[in-house]
Amino acid sequence: MLLTIDGREVEAEAGSSILDAALAAGIFIPHLCTHPDLEPIGGCGLCMVKVEGTDEPVRACMTEVQEGMAISTTDTEADRLRRLAMELILATHPADCTGCPKYGVCELQSMYQYMGVSPQRWRCKGRTVPTDDSNPLITHMFTRCIRCGRCVRACESLRGVGAIGFVRADDGSMRVAIKGKTLQEAGCRFCGACAEVCPTGSIVDTLGLFQDDRSREDNIVPCRSGCPAHIDIPRYLRYIKEGEYEKATAVVREKVPFPESLGNICTHNCQGECKRNHLQEPLSICRLKRAAAVRDTGEWKGRVRHEPLTGKSVAIVGAGPAGLTAALYLAEKGHKVHVFEADEKVGGQMRYGIPAYRLPDEIVDGEVATILEVTQKDDAEPRIEISCGERVMDVKALKNDYDAVLITSGTFRGNVLPMKGHDLENVYVNTEFLKAARKGCPQTVEGGKVVVFGGGNVAYDCARTAVRLGAASVDVCCLEAESAMTSTPEEREEAAEEGIVLHDAYSFTSINDNGEGKVGSVTIHKIERFYFDENHRAVTELVEGGELTLDADYVIFGVGQKPEDTEGYGLELTHGPYIVADANHATSEDGIFSAGDVVTGTKSVIAAIQGGREAASAIDRFLGGDGDISEVLVDVEPKNPELGKADADFYTAAVQPEMAPGEVRAHNFDHYECPFTEDEAKREASRCLQCDLRLMISRPRLWNEY
Amino acid sequence: MEYTIEGKASQTTSELLAAAGAEAAGLRAVWLGLPAARLVLSDDFDKAAGADVSSIRTFGATDCMADGLLKIVDELRLANECTCTFGHEGAYQIHVILSDICSKKGKPGDLALLRDIAPVMVKQSNCSEGRAIGQAVIDVLDHFSDEVEAHITKKTCTAGSCVAYMTYHVLVSKCTGCTKCLKACDDKAIMGKAKFVHVIDQRKCSGCDRCRSICPTHAIVRAGAKKPKCPPRPIPVKRK
C-alpha cells in the first residue's frame, strides 16, 4: 500500500508498522526498544510521529500503516515528545560514556547524538547497581540499563528461557535482573541473545572473551573459527543431538574427507575455543564427530561435486591427509590425479605416525576407499590413481607428464639432538620407531627400560607404543613444565594410567654408554625455566643439585621431525628443508604447488586437510577452473532458535566414553576408546551452547547507516 | 488520610466518604484512586465519581497538597510494573521533584517541569498508573499551585504538614531551664541559660530535631501552621 512520509511517497506492506515502513524506505526515525526480531512494545517513546488527521502523535512502532496515510516525522509536537523521552532516559543513565565497553557502538549513544538532546533540566542521577561479573561469559552492568526490555523479550520469546526479568529496585524503579542468584540458577542457556540485543553496555560479553583481531562472527562461534577447516560444528552437533548421524557426517564431509579419522585423533583446537570452557567443560566435539561418523550411511555420496573431466592432470607427491584431500577435490573438479606414495600404503602420518591403538588401519583404508569411490562415481575409469612404493626424487620432471604438481610429502625425518651419546646403539628416533611398529617389524624395546625425550603428542605416541611393545618401563623427559607441554592433558593422563612416568622441566644432559657402545643410562637436569635469547638460542636455568640419572636400555628422540628429500627438489626452501609456498600454495617453480607439514612444519591432520583444500582450489584456478570446491552435502535447514529453560543436566561436565582400562590396553595395539553410544552422544551434544543461533539475530542499523 | 474502598462509578464523593467512614466536613478536596483517578474539589462532592474508585485520599485544611500529591504518586509508582519511558521515568522525575519540594530543596523551575511532563504522561503513558500520576499532578497544580509553589518561593508549607517546613518552639509552661537542649544544639540556635526559659532563634534553626528528642520535660514542640506563643528572649522560669 502507498503512504507518504514527510511528503515522500512510500510503498509499505499491509500490516507493517509505520516505523518498519519508514526504515525500509531509508527514512530514519529514532527508536530504542524496538528490535527487528522482537515484538514491539512502544516503551521508549522515541519513535513519535504525527499522522495527519489525528490529534496526538503516535508511536510509529505500534501503529499499523494504512492506505493513503500521511505521516510527519518532523512534526513539532512529535519532536518535542521524542526529545522529552530521550531526556528522561538519559537523566538516569550514567553520563560517562568513555568508560563503557559499548562506547562507539552503543545505540543509546548513537541515538542521543543524532537527536542532540541533553537531560540537564531534569533531576539527573544514575541508578547505581553493582557490576556483576560472577557469571560465566556474560557480565551485567545493570546501572546502564534503560529498561527497554529487549533482553527480557529475547530471552523469553526468542529462546523460551526467561532467565531474566524486571524487578523493583530499592528506589522503587524497575530494572532488569537475573531470576535467581546466578544465571545457572535461572536456567540460562548462555546463548548470548541478551547481550546481542542490549542497546547499551548493560549486558555484555565478559571482557576479554572476544578478541579484537577476530571478526564478530568468529568471536561469536569460536569453535568453528578455531577449526582450521572451519567445519560447521554447531550445525552437526545439533544433528547428533537429534540422532541424525548421516546428516551430521555430511556436514563434516562438506569440509573434510576424513571424519572418522579426525574423530579419533584430531587435535581439536575447536574444543580449546569452546565457550563452555568457561562453564564446566568444553564439548567433546572430536568424540562426537566420531560418534556420527561410525553411524554414517553415506547418504551424502549422491550429492558430491562431480564436474565433467577437464582433460587436465595433476601429480601429487605424498598420500597423507593433505595429498589425499587435494586429490579428492581436484578429482571432483574434473581433473585426473596421480598420487605417488613412497611408503607401501597410503595415509602418511595417519598410518605411519599415529599408532594403531588410536587410529586403526581399517579406518584410514575405509576413508581412502570412499575418496576413490565418490570421485569415480559413474565414470568408467577412476579419477584418482595411487602408486605406492614410488618415491619421487625429481619433482620437476613430473611437469613433463602432468599439468600441475602438488608436493605434500610431510615430515618423515625425525630430529636427533646433537648431545653426548646420541650416536650410541639403541638410540631411536620417533618417525622410524613409529613407522616400524606400524609396519609390523618394530625396533626392539621388549623387556628394556625406555626413555623418551620430548613432550609433544608424538613423544607420547612413542612412549605408549614402547609400552605396548613390552618395554619394562617407560619414562618421558621434556624441557617444558607440564603446564606448557604441547601434548594434550588427556594424552598424559592416559599414558600415566599405562604406567608411563613423566619427568617435566628437565634438560637433557647426556646419554651414557653402558661400556659396550650401547645405551646404559641417561642423565637429565631439573631446570628452573628456559627461554630463547635475542639470538634465538635456547637458554636453560638449571636447578642446583637437580641432576638425575635414569637407567636406560633404549632412548627414543621425540623432539620434532622435518621433511625428507626436499633438498633435491630444486625448489626454494626455508628454515632448512621446508618448502616455501605462498598464500596460494605456489612454490618457486611455476606449476608446482605444496601444502601440509612439508610447508608448515609438523602441525596436525586437520591443518594438513585444510592445506590440501586450499591447494586443490588454487591448482584448479591454475588449470583454468573457478576454484570453487564448496559442497552442500545436506540441505541447510532452519535452526530452531527456541532453547527452553535449562535443567540441571545442562550444567554437567562432559560425557566420558567407555575405554579399555590402562592395564589392559598397555599390552596390545587394539583401539582402546569406544565411540560414544547413541545415548552418550545425544547427552554430550545437548551440552552445546549453540552459540551460532546468535548470528541469526538481526543487527539494528544505526542512524548513520541510513 | 487514605482509605481503601470499593466505590462505584455512580456514587458521589460524599457517598464514597460516608462508605469509607471519613468525615467530609472541612475537606478541601478528595483524590479518587484508580480507575477513576481524579481530584474532586469540595464543591463537587455531590457529583458522581464517573468511574469506579479503589481508594480515596482526603485533603483537609492541614493536609499539604504537595505532600499528598507525592504520596499519591508514590503509591501509584510502586504499584506500577510498566517500564514505558513516560510512565516510568516521568513518575520517577515527579517523585524526585515533589520529594525535593516537600523537603525544602525545590527549585524555581520545578513547577514548569511538572506542568511539562504531566500532560504527556496522561496522553502517552502505556500504563494506567502513569496516566493517573499525570492527572493527579495536573489536578493539584490547576487548583493548588500557589500552595505548592509557596514551598519553593516562600519556603513555607501553608498546610503545615511538611516536616521540613515546621518550626521548633520551647513552651514556657514546661521548660525548666535545664540547658540540655542548649548544649545539644549544633546550630547554636537556642538562647538562654540555667533557670531561664530557652528560646529558639528561627533564623539559625536547621530543624535537626535533636533538642526536641533530648528535652526531659517535653517542652519543645514542632509546629506547622499554628505556632505557640513564645517570648522573644529568654525569661526566668516561673517557680511552682
Short mmCIF file of C-alpha atoms in Angstrom, two decimals, chain A residues 203-379:
data_model
loop_
_atom_site.label_atom_id
_atom_site.label_comp_id
_atom_site.label_asym_id
_atom_site.label_seq_id
_atom_site.Cartn_x
_atom_site.Cartn_y
_atom_site.Cartn_z
CA ILE A 203 24.57 -6.80 29.36
CA VAL A 204 27.87 -7.52 27.66
CA ASP A 205 30.07 -10.44 26.72
CA THR A 206 32.60 -10.71 29.53
CA LEU A 207 35.59 -8.53 28.75
CA GLY A 208 38.44 -10.45 27.19
CA LEU A 209 36.15 -13.11 25.75
CA PHE A 210 36.15 -11.53 22.33
CA GLN A 211 39.45 -10.91 20.63
CA ASP A 212 39.99 -7.69 18.69
CA ASP A 213 41.79 -9.38 15.81
CA ARG A 214 38.82 -11.63 15.04
CA SER A 215 35.63 -10.94 13.19
CA ARG A 216 32.39 -10.68 15.10
CA GLU A 217 31.23 -13.98 13.65
CA ASP A 218 34.47 -15.72 14.61
CA ASN A 219 34.18 -14.38 18.14
CA ILE A 220 30.58 -15.46 18.49
CA VAL A 221 31.18 -19.01 17.18
CA PRO A 222 34.77 -19.64 18.28
CA CYS A 223 34.73 -23.43 17.72
CA ARG A 224 34.03 -23.02 14.03
CA SER A 225 36.62 -20.32 13.55
CA GLY A 226 39.11 -22.26 15.68
CA CYS A 227 38.85 -25.27 13.39
CA PRO A 228 41.47 -24.91 10.62
CA ALA A 229 38.91 -26.30 8.14
CA HIS A 230 36.03 -24.24 9.60
CA ILE A 231 33.71 -27.23 9.94
CA ASP A 232 30.22 -26.04 10.87
CA ILE A 233 30.42 -27.57 14.34
CA PRO A 234 27.22 -26.23 15.96
CA ARG A 235 25.26 -27.44 12.93
CA TYR A 236 26.47 -31.02 13.10
CA LEU A 237 26.22 -31.17 16.89
CA ARG A 238 22.52 -30.31 16.54
CA TYR A 239 22.08 -33.23 14.15
CA ILE A 240 23.82 -35.57 16.60
CA LYS A 241 21.50 -34.38 19.34
CA GLU A 242 18.59 -35.34 17.09
CA GLY A 243 20.18 -38.70 16.31
CA GLU A 244 20.64 -37.76 12.64
CA TYR A 245 24.16 -39.11 12.23
CA GLU A 246 24.17 -39.22 8.40
CA LYS A 247 23.31 -35.53 8.25
CA ALA A 248 25.91 -34.77 10.91
CA THR A 249 28.58 -36.63 8.96
CA ALA A 250 27.52 -34.88 5.77
CA VAL A 251 28.09 -31.52 7.46
CA VAL A 252 31.61 -32.62 8.45
CA ARG A 253 32.16 -34.02 4.97
CA GLU A 254 31.41 -30.64 3.46
CA LYS A 255 34.82 -29.57 4.75
CA VAL A 256 36.91 -32.69 5.36
CA PRO A 257 37.09 -36.16 3.79
CA PHE A 258 38.30 -37.93 6.97
CA PRO A 259 35.53 -37.55 9.57
CA GLU A 260 36.16 -40.82 11.36
CA SER A 261 39.93 -40.50 11.41
CA LEU A 262 39.61 -36.99 12.78
CA GLY A 263 37.03 -38.19 15.27
CA ASN A 264 39.79 -40.34 16.73
CA ILE A 265 42.89 -38.23 16.54
CA CYS A 266 42.08 -34.59 15.82
CA THR A 267 43.98 -32.08 17.91
CA HIS A 268 40.59 -30.43 18.36
CA ASN A 269 41.52 -26.80 18.57
CA CYS A 270 37.75 -26.26 18.47
CA GLN A 271 37.45 -27.64 21.99
CA GLY A 272 40.07 -25.23 23.24
CA GLU A 273 37.96 -22.41 21.79
CA CYS A 274 34.59 -23.75 23.00
CA LYS A 275 32.81 -21.22 25.20
CA ARG A 276 31.89 -24.00 27.58
CA ASN A 277 35.48 -23.88 28.79
CA HIS A 278 34.09 -21.10 30.99
CA LEU A 279 31.19 -23.29 32.08
CA GLN A 280 32.14 -26.73 33.37
CA GLU A 281 33.98 -28.38 30.46
CA PRO A 282 34.16 -27.87 26.69
CA LEU A 283 32.05 -30.03 24.38
CA SER A 284 33.74 -33.28 23.33
CA ILE A 285 33.48 -32.17 19.72
CA CYS A 286 36.11 -34.62 18.47
CA ARG A 287 34.44 -37.64 20.05
CA LEU A 288 31.05 -36.50 18.78
CA LYS A 289 32.43 -36.35 15.27
CA ARG A 290 33.47 -39.99 15.66
CA ALA A 291 30.08 -40.92 17.11
CA ALA A 292 28.44 -39.56 13.96
CA ALA A 293 30.99 -40.96 11.51
CA VAL A 294 30.73 -44.54 12.77
CA ARG A 295 26.97 -44.40 12.18
CA ASP A 296 27.20 -42.80 8.74
CA THR A 297 25.29 -44.49 5.96
CA GLY A 298 26.81 -42.49 3.13
CA GLU A 299 23.58 -40.81 2.04
CA TRP A 300 25.60 -37.73 1.20
CA LYS A 301 27.58 -39.50 -1.53
CA GLY A 302 24.99 -38.74 -4.20
CA ARG A 303 25.50 -35.01 -3.68
CA VAL A 304 29.25 -34.91 -4.06
CA ARG A 305 30.53 -32.50 -6.70
CA HIS A 306 31.38 -34.34 -9.91
CA GLU A 307 32.28 -31.91 -12.65
CA PRO A 308 32.98 -33.13 -16.17
CA LEU A 309 36.54 -34.18 -16.92
CA THR A 310 38.72 -31.26 -17.90
CA GLY A 311 41.42 -33.26 -19.66
CA LYS A 312 43.93 -31.83 -17.19
CA SER A 313 46.03 -33.95 -14.87
CA VAL A 314 47.76 -33.34 -11.55
CA ALA A 315 50.57 -35.29 -9.87
CA ILE A 316 50.59 -35.37 -6.10
CA VAL A 317 53.68 -36.40 -4.17
CA GLY A 318 52.71 -37.94 -0.84
CA ALA A 319 49.45 -39.70 0.07
CA GLY A 320 48.93 -38.22 3.52
CA PRO A 321 45.93 -36.18 4.65
CA ALA A 322 46.97 -33.10 2.65
CA GLY A 323 47.66 -35.00 -0.57
CA LEU A 324 44.57 -37.21 -0.42
CA THR A 325 42.33 -34.25 0.42
CA ALA A 326 43.70 -32.31 -2.53
CA ALA A 327 43.27 -35.40 -4.73
CA LEU A 328 39.60 -35.61 -3.76
CA TYR A 329 38.75 -32.02 -4.55
CA LEU A 330 40.83 -31.89 -7.73
CA ALA A 331 39.11 -35.04 -8.98
CA GLU A 332 35.70 -33.56 -8.08
CA LYS A 333 36.64 -30.56 -10.20
CA GLY A 334 37.23 -32.89 -13.17
CA HIS A 335 40.99 -33.29 -13.09
CA LYS A 336 42.76 -36.66 -13.29
CA VAL A 337 45.02 -37.13 -10.28
CA HIS A 338 48.02 -39.39 -9.88
CA VAL A 339 49.24 -39.78 -6.31
CA PHE A 340 52.77 -41.04 -5.67
CA GLU A 341 53.45 -42.51 -2.26
CA ALA A 342 56.94 -43.52 -1.10
CA ASP A 343 55.61 -45.93 1.53
CA GLU A 344 53.89 -49.16 0.77
CA LYS A 345 50.49 -47.92 1.87
CA VAL A 346 48.63 -44.63 1.76
CA GLY A 347 47.76 -42.45 4.77
CA GLY A 348 51.01 -40.68 5.60
CA GLN A 349 51.21 -39.76 9.25
CA MET A 350 47.67 -41.08 9.77
CA ARG A 351 49.07 -44.57 9.21
CA TYR A 352 52.79 -44.33 9.92
CA GLY A 353 52.89 -41.62 12.53
CA ILE A 354 49.81 -42.20 14.61
CA PRO A 355 49.78 -45.54 16.43
CA ALA A 356 47.13 -48.13 15.62
CA TYR A 357 45.61 -48.04 19.11
CA ARG A 358 44.49 -44.51 18.31
CA LEU A 359 43.72 -44.91 14.62
CA PRO A 360 43.45 -48.44 13.23
CA ASP A 361 44.37 -49.11 9.59
CA GLU A 362 40.80 -50.08 8.69
CA ILE A 363 39.52 -46.57 9.37
CA VAL A 364 42.15 -44.95 7.14
CA ASP A 365 41.64 -47.61 4.46
CA GLY A 366 37.87 -47.13 4.59
CA GLU A 367 38.03 -43.36 4.25
CA VAL A 368 40.57 -43.51 1.40
CA ALA A 369 38.36 -46.05 -0.37
CA THR A 370 35.44 -43.65 -0.01
CA ILE A 371 37.50 -40.88 -1.63
CA LEU A 372 38.20 -43.13 -4.60
CA GLU A 373 34.57 -44.24 -4.78
CA VAL A 374 32.93 -40.82 -4.71
CA THR A 375 35.38 -39.28 -7.15
CA GLN A 376 34.90 -42.05 -9.70
CA LYS A 377 31.10 -42.06 -9.30
CA ASP A 378 29.66 -43.25 -12.65
CA ASP A 379 32.87 -42.78 -14.64
#
